mmCIF file of C-alpha atoms in Angstrom:
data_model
loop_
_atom_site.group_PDB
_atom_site.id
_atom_site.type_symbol
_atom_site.label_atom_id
_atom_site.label_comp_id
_atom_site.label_asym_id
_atom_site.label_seq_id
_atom_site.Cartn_x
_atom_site.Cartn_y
_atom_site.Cartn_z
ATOM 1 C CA UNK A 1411 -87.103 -120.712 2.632
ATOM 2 C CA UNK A 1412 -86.031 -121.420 6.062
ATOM 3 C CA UNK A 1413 -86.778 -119.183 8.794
ATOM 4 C CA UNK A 1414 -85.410 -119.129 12.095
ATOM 5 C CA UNK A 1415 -83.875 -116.273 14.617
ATOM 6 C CA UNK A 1416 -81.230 -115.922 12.428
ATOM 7 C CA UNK A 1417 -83.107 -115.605 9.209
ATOM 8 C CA UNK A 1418 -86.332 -113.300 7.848
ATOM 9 C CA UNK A 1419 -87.129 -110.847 10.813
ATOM 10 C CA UNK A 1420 -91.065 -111.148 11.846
ATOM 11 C CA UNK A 1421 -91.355 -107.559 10.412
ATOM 12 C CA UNK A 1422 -90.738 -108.316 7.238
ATOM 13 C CA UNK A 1423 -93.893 -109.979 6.868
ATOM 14 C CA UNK A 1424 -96.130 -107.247 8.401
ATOM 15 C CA UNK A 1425 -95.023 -105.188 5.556
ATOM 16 C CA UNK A 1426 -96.179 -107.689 2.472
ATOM 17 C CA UNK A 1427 -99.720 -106.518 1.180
ATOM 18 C CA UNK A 1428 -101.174 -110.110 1.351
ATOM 19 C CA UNK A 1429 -98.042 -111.807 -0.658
ATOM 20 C CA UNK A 1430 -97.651 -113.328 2.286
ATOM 21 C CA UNK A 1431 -99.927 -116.013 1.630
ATOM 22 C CA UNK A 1432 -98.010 -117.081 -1.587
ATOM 23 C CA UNK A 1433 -94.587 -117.575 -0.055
ATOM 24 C CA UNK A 1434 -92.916 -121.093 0.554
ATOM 25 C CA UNK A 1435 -92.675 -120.898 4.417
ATOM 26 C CA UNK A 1436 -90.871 -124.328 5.830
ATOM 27 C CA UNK A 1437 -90.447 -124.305 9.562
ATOM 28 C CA UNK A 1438 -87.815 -126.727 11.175
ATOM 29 C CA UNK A 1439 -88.132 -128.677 14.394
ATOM 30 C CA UNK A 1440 -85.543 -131.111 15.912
ATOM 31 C CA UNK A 1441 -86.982 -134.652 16.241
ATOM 32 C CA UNK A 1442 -87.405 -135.651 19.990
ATOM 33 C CA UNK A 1443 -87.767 -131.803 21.412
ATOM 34 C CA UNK A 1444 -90.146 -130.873 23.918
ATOM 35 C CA UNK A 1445 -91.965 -128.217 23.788
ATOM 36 C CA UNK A 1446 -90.994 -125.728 26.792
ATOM 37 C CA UNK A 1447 -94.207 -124.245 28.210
ATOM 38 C CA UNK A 1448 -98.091 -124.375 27.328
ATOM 39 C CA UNK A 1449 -97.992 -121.558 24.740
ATOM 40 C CA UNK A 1450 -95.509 -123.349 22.608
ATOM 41 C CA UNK A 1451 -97.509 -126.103 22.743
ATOM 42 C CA UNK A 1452 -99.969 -124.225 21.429
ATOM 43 C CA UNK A 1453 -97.986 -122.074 18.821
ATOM 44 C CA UNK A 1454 -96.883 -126.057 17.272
ATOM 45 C CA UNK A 1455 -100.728 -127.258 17.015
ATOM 46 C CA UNK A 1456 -101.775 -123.821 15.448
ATOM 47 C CA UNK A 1457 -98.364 -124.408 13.011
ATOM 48 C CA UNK A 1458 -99.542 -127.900 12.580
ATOM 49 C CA UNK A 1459 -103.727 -127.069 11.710
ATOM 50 C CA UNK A 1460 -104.934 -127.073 8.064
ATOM 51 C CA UNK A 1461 -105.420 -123.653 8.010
ATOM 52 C CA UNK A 1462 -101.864 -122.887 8.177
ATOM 53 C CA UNK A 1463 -100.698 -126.147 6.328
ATOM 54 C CA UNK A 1464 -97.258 -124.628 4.595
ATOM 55 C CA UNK A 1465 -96.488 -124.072 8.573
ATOM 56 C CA UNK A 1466 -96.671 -127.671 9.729
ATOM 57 C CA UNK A 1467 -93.331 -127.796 11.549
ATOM 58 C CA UNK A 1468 -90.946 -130.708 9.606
ATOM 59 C CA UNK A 1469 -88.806 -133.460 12.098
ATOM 60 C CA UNK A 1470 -85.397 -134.015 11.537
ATOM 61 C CA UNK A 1471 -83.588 -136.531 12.549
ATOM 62 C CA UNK A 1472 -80.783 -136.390 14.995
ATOM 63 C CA UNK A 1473 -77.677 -135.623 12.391
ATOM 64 C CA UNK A 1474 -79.471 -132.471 11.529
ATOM 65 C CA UNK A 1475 -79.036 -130.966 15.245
ATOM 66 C CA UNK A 1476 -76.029 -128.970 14.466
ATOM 67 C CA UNK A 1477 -76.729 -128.213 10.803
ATOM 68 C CA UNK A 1478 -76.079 -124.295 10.074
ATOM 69 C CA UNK A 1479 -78.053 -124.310 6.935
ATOM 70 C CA UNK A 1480 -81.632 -125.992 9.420
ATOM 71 C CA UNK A 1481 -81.393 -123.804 12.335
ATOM 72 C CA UNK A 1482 -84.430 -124.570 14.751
ATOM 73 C CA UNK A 1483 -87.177 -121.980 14.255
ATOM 74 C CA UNK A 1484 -88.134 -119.969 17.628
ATOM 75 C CA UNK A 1485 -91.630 -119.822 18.769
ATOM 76 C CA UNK A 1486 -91.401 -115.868 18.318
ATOM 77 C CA UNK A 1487 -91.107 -116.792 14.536
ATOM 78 C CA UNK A 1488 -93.773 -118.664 14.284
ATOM 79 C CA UNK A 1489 -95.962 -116.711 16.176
ATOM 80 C CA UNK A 1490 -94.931 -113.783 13.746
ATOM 81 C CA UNK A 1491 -95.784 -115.514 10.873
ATOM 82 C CA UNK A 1492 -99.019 -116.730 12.471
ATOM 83 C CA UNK A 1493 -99.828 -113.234 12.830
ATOM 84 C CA UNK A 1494 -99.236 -112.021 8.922
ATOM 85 C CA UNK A 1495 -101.467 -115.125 8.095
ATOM 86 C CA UNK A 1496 -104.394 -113.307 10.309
ATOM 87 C CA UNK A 1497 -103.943 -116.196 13.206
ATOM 88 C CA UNK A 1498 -103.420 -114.615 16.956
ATOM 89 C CA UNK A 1499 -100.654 -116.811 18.954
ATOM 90 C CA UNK A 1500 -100.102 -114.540 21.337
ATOM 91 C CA UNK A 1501 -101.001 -115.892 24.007
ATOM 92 C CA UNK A 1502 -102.171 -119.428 25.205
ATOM 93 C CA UNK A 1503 -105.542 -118.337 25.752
ATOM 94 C CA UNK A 1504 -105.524 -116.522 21.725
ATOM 95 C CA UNK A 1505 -104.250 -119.942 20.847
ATOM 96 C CA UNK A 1506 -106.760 -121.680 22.608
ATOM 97 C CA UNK A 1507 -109.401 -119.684 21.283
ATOM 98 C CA UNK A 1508 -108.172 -119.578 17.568
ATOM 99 C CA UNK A 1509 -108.249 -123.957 17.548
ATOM 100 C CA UNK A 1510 -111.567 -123.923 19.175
ATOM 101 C CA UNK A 1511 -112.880 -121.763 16.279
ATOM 102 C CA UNK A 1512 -111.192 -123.684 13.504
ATOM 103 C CA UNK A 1513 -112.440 -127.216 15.166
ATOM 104 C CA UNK A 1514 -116.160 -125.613 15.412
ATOM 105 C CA UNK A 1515 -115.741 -124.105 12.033
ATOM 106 C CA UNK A 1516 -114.734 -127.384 9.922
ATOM 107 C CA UNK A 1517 -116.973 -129.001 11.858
ATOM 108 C CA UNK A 1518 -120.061 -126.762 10.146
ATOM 109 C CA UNK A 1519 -118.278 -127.290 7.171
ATOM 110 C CA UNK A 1520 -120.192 -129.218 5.127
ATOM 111 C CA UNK A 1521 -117.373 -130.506 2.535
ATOM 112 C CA UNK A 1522 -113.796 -130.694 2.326
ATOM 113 C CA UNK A 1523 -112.600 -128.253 0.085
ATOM 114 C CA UNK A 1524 -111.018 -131.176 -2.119
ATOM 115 C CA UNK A 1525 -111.652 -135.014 -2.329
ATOM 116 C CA UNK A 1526 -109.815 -137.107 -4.488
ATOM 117 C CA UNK A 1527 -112.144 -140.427 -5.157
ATOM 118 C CA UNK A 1528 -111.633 -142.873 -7.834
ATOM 119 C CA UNK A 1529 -113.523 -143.678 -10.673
ATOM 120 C CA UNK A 1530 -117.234 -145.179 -10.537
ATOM 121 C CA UNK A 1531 -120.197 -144.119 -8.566
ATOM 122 C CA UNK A 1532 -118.574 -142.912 -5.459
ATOM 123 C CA UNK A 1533 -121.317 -141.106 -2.867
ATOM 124 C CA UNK A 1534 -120.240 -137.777 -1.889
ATOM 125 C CA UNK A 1535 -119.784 -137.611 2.197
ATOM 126 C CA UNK A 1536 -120.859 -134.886 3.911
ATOM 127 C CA UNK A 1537 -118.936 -133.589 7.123
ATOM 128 C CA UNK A 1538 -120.799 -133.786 10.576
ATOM 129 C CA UNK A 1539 -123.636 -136.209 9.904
ATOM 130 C CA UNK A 1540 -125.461 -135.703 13.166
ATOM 131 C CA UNK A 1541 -125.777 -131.723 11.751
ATOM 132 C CA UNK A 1542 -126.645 -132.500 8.440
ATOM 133 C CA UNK A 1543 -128.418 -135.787 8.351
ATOM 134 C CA UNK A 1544 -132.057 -135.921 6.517
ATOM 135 C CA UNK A 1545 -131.703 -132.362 6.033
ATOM 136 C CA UNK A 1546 -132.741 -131.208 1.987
ATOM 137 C CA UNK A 1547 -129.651 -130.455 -0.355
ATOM 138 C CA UNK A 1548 -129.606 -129.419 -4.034
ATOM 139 C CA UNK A 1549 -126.484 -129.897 -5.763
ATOM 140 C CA UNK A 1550 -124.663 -128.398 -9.168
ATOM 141 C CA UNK A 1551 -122.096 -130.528 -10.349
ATOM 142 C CA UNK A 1552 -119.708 -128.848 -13.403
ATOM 143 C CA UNK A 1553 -117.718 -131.564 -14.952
ATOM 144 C CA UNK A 1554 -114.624 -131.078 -16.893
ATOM 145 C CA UNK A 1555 -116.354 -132.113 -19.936
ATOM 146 C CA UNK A 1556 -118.357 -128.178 -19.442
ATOM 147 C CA UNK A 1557 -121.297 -130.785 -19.288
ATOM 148 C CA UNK A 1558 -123.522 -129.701 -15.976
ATOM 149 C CA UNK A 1559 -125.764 -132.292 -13.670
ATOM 150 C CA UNK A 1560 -128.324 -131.141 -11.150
ATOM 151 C CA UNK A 1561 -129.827 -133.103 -8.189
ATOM 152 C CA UNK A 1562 -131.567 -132.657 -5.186
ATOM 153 C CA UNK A 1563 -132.832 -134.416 -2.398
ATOM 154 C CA UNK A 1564 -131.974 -135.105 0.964
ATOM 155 C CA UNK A 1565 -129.064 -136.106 2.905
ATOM 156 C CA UNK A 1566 -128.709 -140.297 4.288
ATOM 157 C CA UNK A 1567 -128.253 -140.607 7.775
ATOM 158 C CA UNK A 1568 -124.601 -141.564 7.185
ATOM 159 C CA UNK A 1569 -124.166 -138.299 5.154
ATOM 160 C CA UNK A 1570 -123.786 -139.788 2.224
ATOM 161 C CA UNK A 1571 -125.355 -138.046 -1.032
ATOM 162 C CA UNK A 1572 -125.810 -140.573 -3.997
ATOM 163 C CA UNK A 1573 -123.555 -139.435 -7.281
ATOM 164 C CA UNK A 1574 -123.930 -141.386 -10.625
ATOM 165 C CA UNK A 1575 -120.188 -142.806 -11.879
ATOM 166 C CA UNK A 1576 -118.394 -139.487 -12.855
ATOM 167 C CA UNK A 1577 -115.284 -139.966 -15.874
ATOM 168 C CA UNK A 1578 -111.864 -139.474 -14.636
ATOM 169 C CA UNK A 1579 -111.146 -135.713 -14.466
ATOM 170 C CA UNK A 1580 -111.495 -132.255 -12.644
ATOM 171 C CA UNK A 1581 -115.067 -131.629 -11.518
ATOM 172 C CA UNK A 1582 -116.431 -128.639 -9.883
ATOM 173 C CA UNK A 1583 -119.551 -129.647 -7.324
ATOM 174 C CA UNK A 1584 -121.306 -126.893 -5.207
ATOM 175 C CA UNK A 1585 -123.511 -128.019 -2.633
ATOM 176 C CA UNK A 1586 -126.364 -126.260 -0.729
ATOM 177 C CA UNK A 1587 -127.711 -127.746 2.490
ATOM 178 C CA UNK A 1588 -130.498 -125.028 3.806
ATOM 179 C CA UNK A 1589 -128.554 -121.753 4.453
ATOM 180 C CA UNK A 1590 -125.241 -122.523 4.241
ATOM 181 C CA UNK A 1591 -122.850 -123.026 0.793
ATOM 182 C CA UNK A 1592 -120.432 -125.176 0.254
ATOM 183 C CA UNK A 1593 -118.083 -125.909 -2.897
ATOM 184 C CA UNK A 1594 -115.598 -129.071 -3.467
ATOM 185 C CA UNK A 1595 -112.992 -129.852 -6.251
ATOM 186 C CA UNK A 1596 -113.313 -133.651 -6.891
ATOM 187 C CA UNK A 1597 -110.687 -135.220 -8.631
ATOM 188 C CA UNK A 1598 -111.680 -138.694 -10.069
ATOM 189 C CA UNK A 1599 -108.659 -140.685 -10.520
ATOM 190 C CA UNK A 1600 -108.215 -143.628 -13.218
ATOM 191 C CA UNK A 1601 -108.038 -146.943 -11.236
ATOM 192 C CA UNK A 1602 -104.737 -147.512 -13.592
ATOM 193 C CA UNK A 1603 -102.253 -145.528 -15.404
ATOM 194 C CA UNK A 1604 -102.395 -145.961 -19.187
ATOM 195 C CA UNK A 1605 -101.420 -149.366 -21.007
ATOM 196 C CA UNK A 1606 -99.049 -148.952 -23.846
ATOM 197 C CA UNK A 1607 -101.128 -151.396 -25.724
ATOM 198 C CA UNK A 1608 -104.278 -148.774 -25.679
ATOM 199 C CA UNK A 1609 -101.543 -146.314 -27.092
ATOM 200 C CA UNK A 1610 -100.104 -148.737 -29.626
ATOM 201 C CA UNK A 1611 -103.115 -150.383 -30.886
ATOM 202 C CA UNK A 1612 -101.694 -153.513 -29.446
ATOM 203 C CA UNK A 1613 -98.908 -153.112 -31.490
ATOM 204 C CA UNK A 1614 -94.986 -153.500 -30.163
ATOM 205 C CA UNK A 1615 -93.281 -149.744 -30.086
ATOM 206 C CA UNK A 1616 -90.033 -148.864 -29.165
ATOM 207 C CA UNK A 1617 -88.986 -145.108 -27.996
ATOM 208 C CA UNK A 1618 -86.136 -143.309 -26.565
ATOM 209 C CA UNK A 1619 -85.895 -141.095 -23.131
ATOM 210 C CA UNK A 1620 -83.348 -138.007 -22.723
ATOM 211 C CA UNK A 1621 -82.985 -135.832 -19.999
ATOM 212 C CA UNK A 1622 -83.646 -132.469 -21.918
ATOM 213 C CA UNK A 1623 -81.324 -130.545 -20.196
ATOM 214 C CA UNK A 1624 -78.361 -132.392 -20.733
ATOM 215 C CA UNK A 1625 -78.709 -132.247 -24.623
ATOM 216 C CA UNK A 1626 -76.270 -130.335 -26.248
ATOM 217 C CA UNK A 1627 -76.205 -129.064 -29.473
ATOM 218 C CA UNK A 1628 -74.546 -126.743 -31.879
ATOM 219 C CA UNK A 1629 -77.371 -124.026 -31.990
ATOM 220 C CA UNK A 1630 -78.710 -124.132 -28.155
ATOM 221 C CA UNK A 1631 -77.681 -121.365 -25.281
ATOM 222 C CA UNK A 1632 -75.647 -123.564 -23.221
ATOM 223 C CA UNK A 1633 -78.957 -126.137 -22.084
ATOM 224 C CA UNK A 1634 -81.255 -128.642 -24.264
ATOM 225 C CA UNK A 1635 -84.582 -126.552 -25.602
ATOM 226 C CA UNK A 1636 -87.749 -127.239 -27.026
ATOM 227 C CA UNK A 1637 -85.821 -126.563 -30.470
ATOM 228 C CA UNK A 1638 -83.825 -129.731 -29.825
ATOM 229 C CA UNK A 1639 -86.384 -131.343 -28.342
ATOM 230 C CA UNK A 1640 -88.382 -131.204 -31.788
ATOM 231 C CA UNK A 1641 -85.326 -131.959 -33.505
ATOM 232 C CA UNK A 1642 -84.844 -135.210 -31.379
ATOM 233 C CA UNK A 1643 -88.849 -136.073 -32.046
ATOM 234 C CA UNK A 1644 -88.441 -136.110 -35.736
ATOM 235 C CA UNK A 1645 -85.528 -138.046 -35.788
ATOM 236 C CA UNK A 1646 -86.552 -140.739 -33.811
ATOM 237 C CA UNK A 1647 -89.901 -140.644 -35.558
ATOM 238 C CA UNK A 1648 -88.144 -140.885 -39.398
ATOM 239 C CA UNK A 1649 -87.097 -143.918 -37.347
ATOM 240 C CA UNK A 1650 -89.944 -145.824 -36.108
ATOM 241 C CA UNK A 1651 -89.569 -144.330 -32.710
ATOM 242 C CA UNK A 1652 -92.976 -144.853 -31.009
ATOM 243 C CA UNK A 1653 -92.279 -142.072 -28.108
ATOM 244 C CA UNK A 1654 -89.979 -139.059 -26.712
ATOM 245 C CA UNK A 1655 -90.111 -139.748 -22.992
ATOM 246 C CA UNK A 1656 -88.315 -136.449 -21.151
ATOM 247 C CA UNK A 1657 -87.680 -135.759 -17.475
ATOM 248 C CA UNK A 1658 -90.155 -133.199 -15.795
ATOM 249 C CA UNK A 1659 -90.058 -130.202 -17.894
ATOM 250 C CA UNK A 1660 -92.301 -127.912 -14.611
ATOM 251 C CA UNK A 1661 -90.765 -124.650 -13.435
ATOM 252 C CA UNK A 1662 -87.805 -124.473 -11.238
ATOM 253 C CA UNK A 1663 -85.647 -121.813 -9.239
ATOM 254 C CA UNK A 1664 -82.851 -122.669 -11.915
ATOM 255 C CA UNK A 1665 -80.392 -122.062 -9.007
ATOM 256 C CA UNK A 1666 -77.471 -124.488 -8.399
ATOM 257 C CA UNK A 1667 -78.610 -126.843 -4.605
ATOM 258 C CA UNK A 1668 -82.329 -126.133 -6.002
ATOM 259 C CA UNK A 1669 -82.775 -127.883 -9.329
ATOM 260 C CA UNK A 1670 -84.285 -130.967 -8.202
ATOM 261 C CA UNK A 1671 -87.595 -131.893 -10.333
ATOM 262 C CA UNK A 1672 -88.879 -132.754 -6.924
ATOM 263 C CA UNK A 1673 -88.866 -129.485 -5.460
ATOM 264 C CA UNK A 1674 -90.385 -127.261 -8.435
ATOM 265 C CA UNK A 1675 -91.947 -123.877 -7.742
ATOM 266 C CA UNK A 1676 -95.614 -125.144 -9.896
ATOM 267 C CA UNK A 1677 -96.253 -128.227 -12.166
ATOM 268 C CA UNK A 1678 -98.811 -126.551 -13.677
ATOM 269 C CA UNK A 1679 -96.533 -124.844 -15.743
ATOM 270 C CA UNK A 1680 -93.394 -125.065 -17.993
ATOM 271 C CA UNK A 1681 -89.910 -123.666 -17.019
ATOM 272 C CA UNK A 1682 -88.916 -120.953 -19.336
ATOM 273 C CA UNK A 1683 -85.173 -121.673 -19.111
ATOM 274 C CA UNK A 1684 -86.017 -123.986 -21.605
ATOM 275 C CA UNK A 1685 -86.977 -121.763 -24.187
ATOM 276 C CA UNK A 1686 -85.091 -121.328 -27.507
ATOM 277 C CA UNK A 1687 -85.271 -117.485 -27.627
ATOM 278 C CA UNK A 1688 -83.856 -117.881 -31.446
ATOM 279 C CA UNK A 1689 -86.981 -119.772 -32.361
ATOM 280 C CA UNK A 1690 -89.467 -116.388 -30.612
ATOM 281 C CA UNK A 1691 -90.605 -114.380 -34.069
ATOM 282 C CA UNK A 1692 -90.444 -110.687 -32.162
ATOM 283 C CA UNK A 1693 -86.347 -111.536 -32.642
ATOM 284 C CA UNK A 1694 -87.175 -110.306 -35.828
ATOM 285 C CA UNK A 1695 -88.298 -106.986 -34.719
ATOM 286 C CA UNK A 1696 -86.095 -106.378 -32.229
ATOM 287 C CA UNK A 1697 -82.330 -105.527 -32.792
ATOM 288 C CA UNK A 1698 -81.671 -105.299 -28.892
ATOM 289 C CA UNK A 1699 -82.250 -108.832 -28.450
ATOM 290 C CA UNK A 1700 -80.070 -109.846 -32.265
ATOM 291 C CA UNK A 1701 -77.542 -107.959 -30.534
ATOM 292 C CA UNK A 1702 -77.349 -109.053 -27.231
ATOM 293 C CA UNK A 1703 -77.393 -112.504 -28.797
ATOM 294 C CA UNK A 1704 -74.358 -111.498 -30.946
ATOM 295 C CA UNK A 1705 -72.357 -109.890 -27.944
ATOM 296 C CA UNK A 1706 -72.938 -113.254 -25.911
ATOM 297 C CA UNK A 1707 -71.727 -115.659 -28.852
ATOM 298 C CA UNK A 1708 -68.572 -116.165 -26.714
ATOM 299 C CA UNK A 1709 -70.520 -117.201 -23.432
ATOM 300 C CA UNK A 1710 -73.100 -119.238 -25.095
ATOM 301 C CA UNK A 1711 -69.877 -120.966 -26.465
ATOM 302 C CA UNK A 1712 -68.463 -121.190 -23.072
ATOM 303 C CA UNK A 1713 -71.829 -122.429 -21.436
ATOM 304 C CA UNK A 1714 -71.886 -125.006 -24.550
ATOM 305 C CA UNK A 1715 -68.659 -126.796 -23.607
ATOM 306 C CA UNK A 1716 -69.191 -127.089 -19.743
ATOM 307 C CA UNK A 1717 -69.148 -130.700 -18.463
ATOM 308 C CA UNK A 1718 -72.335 -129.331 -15.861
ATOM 309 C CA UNK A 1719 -75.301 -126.943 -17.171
ATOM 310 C CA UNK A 1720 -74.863 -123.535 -16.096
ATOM 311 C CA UNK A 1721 -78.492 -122.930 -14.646
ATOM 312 C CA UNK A 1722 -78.096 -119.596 -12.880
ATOM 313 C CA UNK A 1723 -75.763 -117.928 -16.060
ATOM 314 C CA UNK A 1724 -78.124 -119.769 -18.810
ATOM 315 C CA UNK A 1725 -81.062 -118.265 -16.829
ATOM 316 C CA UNK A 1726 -79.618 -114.352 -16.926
ATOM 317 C CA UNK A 1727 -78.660 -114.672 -20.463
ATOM 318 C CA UNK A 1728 -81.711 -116.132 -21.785
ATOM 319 C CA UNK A 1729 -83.858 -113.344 -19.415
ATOM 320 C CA UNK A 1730 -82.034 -110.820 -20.515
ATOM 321 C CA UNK A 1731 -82.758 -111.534 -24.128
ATOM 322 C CA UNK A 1732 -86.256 -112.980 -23.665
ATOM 323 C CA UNK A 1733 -87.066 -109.145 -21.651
ATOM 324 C CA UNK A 1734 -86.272 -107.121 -25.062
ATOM 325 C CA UNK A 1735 -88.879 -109.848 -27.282
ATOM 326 C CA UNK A 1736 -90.943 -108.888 -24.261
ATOM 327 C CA UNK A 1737 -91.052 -104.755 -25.015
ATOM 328 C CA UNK A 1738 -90.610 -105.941 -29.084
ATOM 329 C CA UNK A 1739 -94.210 -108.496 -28.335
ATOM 330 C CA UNK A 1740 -95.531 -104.897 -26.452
ATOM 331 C CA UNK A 1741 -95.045 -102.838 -29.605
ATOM 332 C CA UNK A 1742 -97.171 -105.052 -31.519
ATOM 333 C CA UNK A 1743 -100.648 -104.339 -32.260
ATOM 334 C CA UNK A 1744 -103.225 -105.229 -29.844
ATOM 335 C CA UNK A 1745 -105.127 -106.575 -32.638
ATOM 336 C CA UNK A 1746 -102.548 -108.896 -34.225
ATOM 337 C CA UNK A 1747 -102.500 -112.575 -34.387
ATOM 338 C CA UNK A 1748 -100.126 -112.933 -31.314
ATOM 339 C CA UNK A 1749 -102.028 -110.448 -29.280
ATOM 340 C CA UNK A 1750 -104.800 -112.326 -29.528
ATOM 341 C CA UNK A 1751 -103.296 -115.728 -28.789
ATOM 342 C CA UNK A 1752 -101.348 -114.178 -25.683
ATOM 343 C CA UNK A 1753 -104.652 -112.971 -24.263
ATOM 344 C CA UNK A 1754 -106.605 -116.548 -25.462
ATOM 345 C CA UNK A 1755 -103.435 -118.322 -23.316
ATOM 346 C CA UNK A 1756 -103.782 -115.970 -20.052
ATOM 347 C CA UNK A 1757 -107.653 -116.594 -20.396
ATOM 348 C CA UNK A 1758 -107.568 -120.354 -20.627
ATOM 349 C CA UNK A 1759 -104.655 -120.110 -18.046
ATOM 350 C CA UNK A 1760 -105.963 -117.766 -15.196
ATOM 351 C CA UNK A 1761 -105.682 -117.189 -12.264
ATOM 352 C CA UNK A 1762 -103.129 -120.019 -11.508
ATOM 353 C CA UNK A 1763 -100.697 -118.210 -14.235
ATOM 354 C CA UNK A 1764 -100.903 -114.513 -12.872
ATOM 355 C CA UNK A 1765 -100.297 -116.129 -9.310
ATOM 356 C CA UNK A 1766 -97.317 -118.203 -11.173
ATOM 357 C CA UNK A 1767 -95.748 -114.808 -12.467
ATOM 358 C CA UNK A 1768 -96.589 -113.257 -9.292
ATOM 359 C CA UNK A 1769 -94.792 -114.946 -7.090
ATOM 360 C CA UNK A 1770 -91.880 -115.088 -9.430
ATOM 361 C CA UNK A 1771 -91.689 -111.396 -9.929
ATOM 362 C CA UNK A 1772 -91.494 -111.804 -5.770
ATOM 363 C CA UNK A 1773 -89.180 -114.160 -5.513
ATOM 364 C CA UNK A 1774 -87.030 -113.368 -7.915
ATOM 365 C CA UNK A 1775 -86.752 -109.129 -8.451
ATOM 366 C CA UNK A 1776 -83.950 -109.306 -10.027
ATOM 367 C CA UNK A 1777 -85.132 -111.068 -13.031
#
């Protein structure tokens, strides 16, 4: 979303009950403007600060000047949505106080919220050595694994705090240095991606890549599904096929302009347009959904013969449907097989899935 004088009015964002925080803000500046007074100046460097990170204004180049669809976004916008993020721009000397905190805050701060190191016996640093130097720590590290290491001791006078080699992975560490807390995601990375002879056994392997989407079929709603996906798999496997390889299967708006499997809305999760809602067992139970899929035979056979995929009419059909196995899945009993499996997946899942739904219920109401 673009914002500018012309776009989202500032009030609009005073009325959100903290949503705020999960939309996809992108603020536009012309390459090579000045700013026009002190407070903008300060308005762009509170934009630009980690705290408000999805507000970092974005150059572009020259060409873009005149562009109707980038229009420049005022200071009074920004300041706005500097305000429904809790951050007072009102004036220079708000701004002025607001970075001072922020600078004196991360610099008490004794970790980054995230480090990404890579594998081996990499020391953990700890922000602001002259505060924290020789000063006692004790430290829980949660890996991945669900294993859990303890240490303690006290930190070098470079800040550094020895770590034995962790295993590539997601690893929780909390940190206490005297009174104050402090928690880190580190996220060892492999030095190298995978070898296909440590997948192959050093054997040769041959394999076949699609672009799921594109597949068309006789039984499919108008776009390539997991169904045909499968389908694919086998065959190539009955024929020595070693591997499927698939473009990026993450969520997207499924709107034509935004379909790009660079800009999805989460890669943590899968985009539902490619479901095959023939394959869901609650069409079994529910004869809303067998009919709508019988009234729409002659669309799904339109959508099936189109040279491009249909994203935004596959997307309404296949919600439609996939909203009846919803109230069908809701009539089940709560202590059925697929009850329980639902509530194992949004267990294992959490919170990163209910924010997933949540902003999607947002962002798109009419779905």
């Amino acid at each position: 979303m673009v914002l500018g004088k012309d776009h989202l009015a500032p009030a609009a964002f005073e009325d959100l009950d903290g949503g705020h925080r999960h939309l996809r803000v992108e603020l536009v500046d012309v390459a090579g403007n000045e700013e026009r007074d002190f407070h903008a100046s300060f308005v762009a460097r509170l934009c630009r600060c980690g705290a408000a990170s999805y507000l970092r204004p974005r150059c572009l180049p020259p060409r873009s000047r005149a562009s109707p669809s980038r229009p420049i976004t005022s200071d009074r916008t920004r300041i706005a949505i500097l305000r429904a993020l809790g951050i007072d721009a009102s004036s220079e000397a708000a701004c002025e106080a607001e970075l001072a905190r922020r600078a004196e805050q991360e610099r008490k701060t004794p970790l980054a919220p995230v480090a990404v190191v890579p594998e081996g016996a990499t020391p953990l640093l700890v922000s602001s050595p002259d505060i924290f130097r020789d000063v006692p720590y004790e430290l829980v590290l949660a890996l991945e694994s669900g294993e859990t290491r303890t240490s303690s001791g006290r930190v070098r006078a470079d800040g550094a705090i020895a770590l034995a080699s962790l295993p590539a992975g997601y690893h929780t560490l909390k940190l206490r240095l005297r009174d104050r807390e402090a928690e880190q995601l580190r996220i060892v990375a492999p030095a190298r991606c995978v070898h296909p002879s440590e997948v192959l056994a050093g054997k040769r392997g041959v394999g076949i890549t699609l672009q799921l989407y594109s597949v068309a079929s006789e039984r499919n709603q108008g776009i390539g599904d997991f169904t045909d996906l499968a389908t694919i798999a086998r065959w190539a496997g009955e024929r020595g096929a070693s591997f499927v390889g698939v473009n990026p299967l993450h969520a997207l708006r499924n709107i034509a302009g935004e379909i790009s499997p660079y800009s999805p809305i989460t890669r943590l999760f899968k985009n539902p347009i490619y479901l095959d809602v023939e394959a869901i067992p609650e069409l079994r139970e529910s004869e809303r959904a067998r009919a709508l899929l019988r009234s729409s035979r002659e669309e799904i056979a339109q959508l099936r013969a189109t040279d491009r995929v249909q994203y935004e009419r596959v997307q309404a059909l296949k919600m439609s449907i996939l909203a009846e196995l919803h109230r069908a899945f809701e009539r089940l009993p709560e202590g059925s097989q697929r009850w329980r499996a639902y509530r194992a997946f949004v267990a294992e899942q959490d919170p990163e899935l209910t924010a997933f739904v949540s902003f999607q219920a947002r962002a798109n109401p009419e779905l």
